[in-house]
GROMACS .gro file of C-alpha atoms in nm:
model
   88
    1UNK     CA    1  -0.263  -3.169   2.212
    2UNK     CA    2  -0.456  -2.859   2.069
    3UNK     CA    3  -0.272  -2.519   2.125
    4UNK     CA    4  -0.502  -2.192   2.188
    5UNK     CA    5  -0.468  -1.951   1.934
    6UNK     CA    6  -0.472  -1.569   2.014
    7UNK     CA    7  -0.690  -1.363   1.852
    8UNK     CA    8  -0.608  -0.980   1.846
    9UNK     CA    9  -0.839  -0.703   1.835
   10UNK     CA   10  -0.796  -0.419   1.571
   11UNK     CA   11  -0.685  -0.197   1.827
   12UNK     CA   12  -0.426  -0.470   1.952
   13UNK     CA   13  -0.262  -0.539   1.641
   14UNK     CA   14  -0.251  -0.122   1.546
   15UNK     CA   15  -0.061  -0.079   1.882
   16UNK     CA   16   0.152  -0.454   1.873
   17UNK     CA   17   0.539  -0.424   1.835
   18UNK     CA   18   0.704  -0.654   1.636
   19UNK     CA   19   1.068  -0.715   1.702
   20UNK     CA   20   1.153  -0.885   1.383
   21UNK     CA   21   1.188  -0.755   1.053
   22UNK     CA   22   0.892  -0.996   0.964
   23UNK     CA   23   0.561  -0.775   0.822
   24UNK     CA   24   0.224  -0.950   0.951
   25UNK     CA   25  -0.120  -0.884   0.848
   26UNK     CA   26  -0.417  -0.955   1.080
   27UNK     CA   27  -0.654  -1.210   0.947
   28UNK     CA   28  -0.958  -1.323   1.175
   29UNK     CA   29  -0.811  -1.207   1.487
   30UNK     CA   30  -0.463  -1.395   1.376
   31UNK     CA   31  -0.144  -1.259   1.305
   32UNK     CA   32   0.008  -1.413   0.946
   33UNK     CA   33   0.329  -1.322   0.836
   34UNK     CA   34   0.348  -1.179   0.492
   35UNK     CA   35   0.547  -1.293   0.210
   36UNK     CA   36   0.796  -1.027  -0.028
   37UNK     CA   37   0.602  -0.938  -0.307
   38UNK     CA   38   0.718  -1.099  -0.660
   39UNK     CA   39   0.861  -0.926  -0.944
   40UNK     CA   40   0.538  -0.899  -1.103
   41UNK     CA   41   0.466  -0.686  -0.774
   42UNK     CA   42   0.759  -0.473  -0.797
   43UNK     CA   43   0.727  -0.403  -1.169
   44UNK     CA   44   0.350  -0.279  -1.057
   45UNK     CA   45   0.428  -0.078  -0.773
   46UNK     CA   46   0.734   0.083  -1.017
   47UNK     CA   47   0.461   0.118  -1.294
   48UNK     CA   48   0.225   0.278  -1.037
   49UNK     CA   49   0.566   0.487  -0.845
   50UNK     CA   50   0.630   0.655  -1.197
   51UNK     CA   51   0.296   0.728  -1.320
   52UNK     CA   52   0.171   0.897  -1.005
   53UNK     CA   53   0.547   1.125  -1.003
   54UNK     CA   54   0.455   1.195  -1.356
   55UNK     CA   55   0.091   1.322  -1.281
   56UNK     CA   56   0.242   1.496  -0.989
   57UNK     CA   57   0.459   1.668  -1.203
   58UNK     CA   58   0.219   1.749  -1.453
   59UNK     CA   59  -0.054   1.889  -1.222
   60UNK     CA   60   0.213   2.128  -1.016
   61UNK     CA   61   0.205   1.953  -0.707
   62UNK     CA   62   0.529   1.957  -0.542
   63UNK     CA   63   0.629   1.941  -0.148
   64UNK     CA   64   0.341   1.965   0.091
   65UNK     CA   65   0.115   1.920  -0.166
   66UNK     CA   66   0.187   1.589  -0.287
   67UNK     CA   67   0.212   1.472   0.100
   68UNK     CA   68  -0.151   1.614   0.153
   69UNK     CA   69  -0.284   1.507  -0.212
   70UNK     CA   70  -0.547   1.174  -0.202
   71UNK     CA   71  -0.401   0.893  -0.425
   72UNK     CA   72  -0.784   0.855  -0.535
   73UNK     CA   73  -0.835   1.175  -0.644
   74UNK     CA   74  -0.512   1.212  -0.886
   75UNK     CA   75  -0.547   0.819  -1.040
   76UNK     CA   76  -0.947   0.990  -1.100
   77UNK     CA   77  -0.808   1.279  -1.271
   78UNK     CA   78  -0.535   1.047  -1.426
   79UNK     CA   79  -0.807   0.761  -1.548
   80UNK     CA   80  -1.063   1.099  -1.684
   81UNK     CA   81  -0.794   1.293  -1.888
   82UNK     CA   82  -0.617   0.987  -2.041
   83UNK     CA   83  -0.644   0.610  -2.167
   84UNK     CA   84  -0.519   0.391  -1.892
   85UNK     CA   85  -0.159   0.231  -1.977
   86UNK     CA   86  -0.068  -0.069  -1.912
   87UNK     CA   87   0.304  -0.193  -1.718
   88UNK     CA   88   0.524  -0.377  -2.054
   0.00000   0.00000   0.00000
Protein backbone atom coordinates (compact mmCIF):
# COMPACT_ATOMS: atom_id res chain seq x y z
CA UNK A 1 0.00 0.00 0.00
CA UNK A 2 1.51 3.48 -1.00
CA UNK A 3 0.45 6.40 1.38
CA UNK A 4 -0.03 10.06 -0.28
CA UNK A 5 2.27 12.42 0.95
CA UNK A 6 1.24 16.13 1.56
CA UNK A 7 3.03 18.65 0.13
CA UNK A 8 2.72 22.22 1.72
CA UNK A 9 3.00 25.43 0.07
CA UNK A 10 5.36 28.19 1.49
CA UNK A 11 2.52 30.05 2.60
CA UNK A 12 1.06 26.79 4.34
CA UNK A 13 3.93 25.87 6.29
CA UNK A 14 4.57 29.95 7.41
CA UNK A 15 0.94 29.87 8.77
CA UNK A 16 0.95 25.76 10.08
CA UNK A 17 0.72 25.24 13.94
CA UNK A 18 2.57 22.71 15.39
CA UNK A 19 1.40 21.32 18.67
CA UNK A 20 4.53 19.59 19.67
CA UNK A 21 7.64 20.88 20.81
CA UNK A 22 9.13 19.19 17.60
CA UNK A 23 10.89 22.08 15.10
CA UNK A 24 10.25 21.04 11.27
CA UNK A 25 11.75 22.45 8.26
CA UNK A 26 9.96 22.31 4.86
CA UNK A 27 11.80 20.37 2.28
CA UNK A 28 10.10 19.82 -1.26
CA UNK A 29 6.72 20.55 -0.11
CA UNK A 30 7.40 18.02 3.04
CA UNK A 31 7.52 18.69 6.52
CA UNK A 32 10.93 16.98 8.25
CA UNK A 33 11.46 17.22 11.72
CA UNK A 34 14.74 18.70 12.76
CA UNK A 35 17.29 17.25 14.91
CA UNK A 36 19.08 19.39 18.24
CA UNK A 37 22.07 20.76 17.00
CA UNK A 38 25.48 19.05 18.38
CA UNK A 39 27.95 20.54 20.57
CA UNK A 40 29.99 21.53 17.76
CA UNK A 41 26.72 23.66 16.97
CA UNK A 42 26.35 25.13 20.27
CA UNK A 43 30.03 26.00 20.71
CA UNK A 44 29.42 27.96 17.14
CA UNK A 45 26.37 29.68 17.84
CA UNK A 46 28.20 30.68 21.51
CA UNK A 47 31.33 31.68 19.40
CA UNK A 48 29.06 33.67 17.04
CA UNK A 49 26.51 34.93 20.44
CA UNK A 50 29.77 36.55 21.96
CA UNK A 51 31.44 38.00 19.09
CA UNK A 52 28.43 39.82 17.72
CA UNK A 53 27.68 41.25 21.81
CA UNK A 54 31.25 42.24 21.64
CA UNK A 55 30.99 44.23 18.26
CA UNK A 56 27.77 45.51 19.59
CA UNK A 57 29.43 46.80 22.39
CA UNK A 58 32.22 48.18 20.64
CA UNK A 59 30.26 50.05 17.92
CA UNK A 60 27.67 51.76 20.64
CA UNK A 61 24.75 49.97 19.71
CA UNK A 62 22.62 49.27 22.57
CA UNK A 63 18.60 48.78 22.86
CA UNK A 64 16.66 49.55 19.74
CA UNK A 65 19.57 49.67 17.88
CA UNK A 66 20.87 46.32 18.10
CA UNK A 67 17.09 45.00 17.48
CA UNK A 68 17.03 47.14 14.18
CA UNK A 69 20.90 46.49 13.27
CA UNK A 70 21.43 43.78 10.04
CA UNK A 71 23.59 40.80 11.24
CA UNK A 72 25.28 41.27 7.65
CA UNK A 73 26.23 44.54 7.98
CA UNK A 74 28.09 44.30 11.57
CA UNK A 75 29.92 40.58 10.68
CA UNK A 76 31.02 43.11 7.27
CA UNK A 77 32.30 45.70 9.48
CA UNK A 78 33.55 42.90 11.89
CA UNK A 79 35.36 40.72 8.89
CA UNK A 80 36.88 44.61 7.32
CA UNK A 81 38.35 46.00 10.65
CA UNK A 82 39.78 42.69 11.98
CA UNK A 83 41.32 39.10 11.17
CA UNK A 84 38.55 36.61 11.48
CA UNK A 85 38.94 34.32 14.77
CA UNK A 86 38.36 31.17 14.92
CA UNK A 87 35.95 29.12 17.95
CA UNK A 88 39.05 26.95 20.25
Amino acid sequence: MVTAIQRLTLTEYLNYKNETDTIYELVNGELIPMSLGSGLHGDIAEFLHDQLRVEIKRVGLSGSSVRCAKLSDLIAHKAYHTKAVAPK
